[in-house]
Coordinates of C-alpha atoms in Angstrom, one line a residue:
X1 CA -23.8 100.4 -8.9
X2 CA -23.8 97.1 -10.6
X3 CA -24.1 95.4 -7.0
X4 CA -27.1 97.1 -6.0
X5 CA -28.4 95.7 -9.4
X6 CA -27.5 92.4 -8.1
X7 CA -28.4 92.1 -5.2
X8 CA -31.8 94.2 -6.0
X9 CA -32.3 91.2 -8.6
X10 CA -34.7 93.4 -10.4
X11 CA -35.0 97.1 -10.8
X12 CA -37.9 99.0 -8.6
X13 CA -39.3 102.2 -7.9
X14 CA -40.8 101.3 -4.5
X15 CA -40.1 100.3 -0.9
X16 CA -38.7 97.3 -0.1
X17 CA -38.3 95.4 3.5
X18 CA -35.7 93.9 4.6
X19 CA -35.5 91.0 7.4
X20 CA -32.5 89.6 9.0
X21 CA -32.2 86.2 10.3
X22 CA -30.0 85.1 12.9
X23 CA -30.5 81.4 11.9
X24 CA -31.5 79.9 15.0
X25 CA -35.0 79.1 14.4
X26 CA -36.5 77.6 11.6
X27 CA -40.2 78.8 12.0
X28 CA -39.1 82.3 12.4
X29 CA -41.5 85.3 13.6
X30 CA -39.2 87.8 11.8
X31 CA -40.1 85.8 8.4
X32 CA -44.3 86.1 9.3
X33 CA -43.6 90.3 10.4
X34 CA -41.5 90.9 7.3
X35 CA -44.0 88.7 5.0
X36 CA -46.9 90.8 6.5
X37 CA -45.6 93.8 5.7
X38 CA -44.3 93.5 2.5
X39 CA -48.3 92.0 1.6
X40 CA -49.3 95.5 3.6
X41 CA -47.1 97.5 1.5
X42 CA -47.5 95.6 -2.0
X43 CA -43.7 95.2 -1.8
X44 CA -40.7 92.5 -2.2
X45 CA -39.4 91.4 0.6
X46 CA -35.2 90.6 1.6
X47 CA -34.8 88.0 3.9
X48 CA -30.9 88.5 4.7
X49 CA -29.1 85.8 7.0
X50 CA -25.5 87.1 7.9
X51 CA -22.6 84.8 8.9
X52 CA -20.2 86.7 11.1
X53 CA -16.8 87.0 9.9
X54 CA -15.3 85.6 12.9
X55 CA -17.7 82.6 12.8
X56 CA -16.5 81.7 9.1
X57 CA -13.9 78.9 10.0
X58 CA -16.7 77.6 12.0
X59 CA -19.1 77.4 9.3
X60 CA -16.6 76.3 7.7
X61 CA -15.6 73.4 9.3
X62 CA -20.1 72.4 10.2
X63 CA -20.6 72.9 5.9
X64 CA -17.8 72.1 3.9
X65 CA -15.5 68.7 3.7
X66 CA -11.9 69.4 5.0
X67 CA -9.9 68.7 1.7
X68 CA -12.4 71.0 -0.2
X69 CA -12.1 74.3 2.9
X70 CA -9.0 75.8 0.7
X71 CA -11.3 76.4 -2.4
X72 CA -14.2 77.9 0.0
X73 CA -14.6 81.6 -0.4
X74 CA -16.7 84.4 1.0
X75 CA -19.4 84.1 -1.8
X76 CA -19.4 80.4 -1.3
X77 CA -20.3 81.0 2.9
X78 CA -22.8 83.8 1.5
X79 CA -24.8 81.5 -1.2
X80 CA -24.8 78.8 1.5
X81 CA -26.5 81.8 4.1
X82 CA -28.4 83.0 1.3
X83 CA -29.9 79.3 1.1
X84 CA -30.4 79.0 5.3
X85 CA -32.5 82.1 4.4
X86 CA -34.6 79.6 2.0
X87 CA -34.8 76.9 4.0
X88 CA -36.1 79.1 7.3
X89 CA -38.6 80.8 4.9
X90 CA -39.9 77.4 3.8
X91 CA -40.3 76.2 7.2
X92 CA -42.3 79.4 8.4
X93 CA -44.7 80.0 5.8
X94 CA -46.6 77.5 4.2
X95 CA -47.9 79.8 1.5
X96 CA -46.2 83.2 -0.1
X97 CA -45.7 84.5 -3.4
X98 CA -42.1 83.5 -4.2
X99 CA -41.5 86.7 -6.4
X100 CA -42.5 88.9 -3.8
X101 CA -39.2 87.3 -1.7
X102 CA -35.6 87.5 -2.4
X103 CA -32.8 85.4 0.0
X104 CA -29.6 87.6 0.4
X105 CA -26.3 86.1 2.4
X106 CA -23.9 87.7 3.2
X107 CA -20.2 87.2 6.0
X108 CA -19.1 90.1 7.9
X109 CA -20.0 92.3 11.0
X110 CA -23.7 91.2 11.0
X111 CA -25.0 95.4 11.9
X112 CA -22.8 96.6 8.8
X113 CA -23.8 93.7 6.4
X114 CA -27.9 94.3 7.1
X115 CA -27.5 98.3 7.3
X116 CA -25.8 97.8 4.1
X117 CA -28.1 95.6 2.3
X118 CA -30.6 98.2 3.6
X119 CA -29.5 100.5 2.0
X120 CA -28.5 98.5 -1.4
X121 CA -32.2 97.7 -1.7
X122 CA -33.6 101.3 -0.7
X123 CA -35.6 99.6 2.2
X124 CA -38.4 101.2 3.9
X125 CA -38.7 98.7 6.8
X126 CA -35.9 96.7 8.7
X127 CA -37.5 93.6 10.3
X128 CA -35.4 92.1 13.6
X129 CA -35.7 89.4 16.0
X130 CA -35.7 91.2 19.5
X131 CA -36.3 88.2 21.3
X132 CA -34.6 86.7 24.2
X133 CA -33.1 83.6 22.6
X134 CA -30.5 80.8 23.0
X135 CA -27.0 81.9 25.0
X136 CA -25.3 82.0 21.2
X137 CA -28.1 84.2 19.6
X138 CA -28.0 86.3 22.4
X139 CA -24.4 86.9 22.2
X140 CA -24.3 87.2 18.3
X141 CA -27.4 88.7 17.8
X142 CA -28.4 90.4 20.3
X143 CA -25.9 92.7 20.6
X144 CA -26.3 93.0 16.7
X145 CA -30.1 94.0 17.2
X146 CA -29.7 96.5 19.7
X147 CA -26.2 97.9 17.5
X148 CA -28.8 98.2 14.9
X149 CA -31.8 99.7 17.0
X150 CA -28.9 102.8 17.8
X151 CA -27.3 103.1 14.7
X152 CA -29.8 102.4 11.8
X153 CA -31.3 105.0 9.9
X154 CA -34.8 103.9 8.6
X155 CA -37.7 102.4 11.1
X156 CA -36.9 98.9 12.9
X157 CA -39.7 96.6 13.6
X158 CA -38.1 94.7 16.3
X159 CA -40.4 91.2 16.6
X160 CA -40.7 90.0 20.4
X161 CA -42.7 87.4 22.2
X162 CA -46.1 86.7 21.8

């Protein structure tokens, strides 16, 4: 519907990719495998950074002034998440062709909100981080990347170490 429009930006007949960012590194390996294979596949690439509903108060209270948290809404938290998504992508690639990327944020269960943009976009590819990281990413991502490695219905790349 008109969301897919949205989010899709423009309308296209081919693959996309989609790769979701847990936010915890700024020169991100999921950015370079996504990157590469939307340049493989002469597609556009999502980079999609999620902020879990239950973290929202939190991102709340690290993003937003106190006596300005009552007018904060969900597509407030998911601009700001769709801007993190920026900011990594600047940070890990020095060179791109900005139409070829798109930054998506979204709040909610982290597996639902990427299977769903996933699906929003028509994506070929989803690109995850499968790394061992910090204690947080572990416990919010982690889980979320095997979740999705069980439960998704188009390929995973999962990036790990070098």
């Amino acid at each position: 519907g008109s969301e897919k429009a949205y989010i899709a930006g423009i309308s296209r007949n081919c693959m996309t990719i989609v790769a979701a960012l847990d936010g915890t590194q700024r020169d991100d390996p999921t950015v370079h495998a996504g990157y590469d294979l939307a340049q493989a596949f002469d597609t556009e690439l999502y980079l999609l950074h999620v902020i879990p509903e239950d973290e929202f108060d939190d991102h709340l209270e690290e993003v937003v002034p106190e006596e300005h948290r009552g007018e904060y809404s969900f597509s407030q938290a998911e601009d700001s998440a769709a801007r993190l998504a920026g900011d990594i992508l600047s940070e890990s690639l020095t060179v791109f062709e900005s139409g070829r990327i798109e930054t998506v944020g979204r709040v909610g269960d982290p597996m639902d909100q990427i299977i769903d943009v996933a699906e929003q976009v028509d994506a070929e590819y989803l690109v995850i981080d499968g790394r061992t990281q910090s204690t947080i990413g572990k416990a919010v991502f982690g889980d979320t990347a095997q979740r999705i490695l069980h439960n998704a219905e188009l390929p995973v790349v999962s990036v790990m170490d070098q």
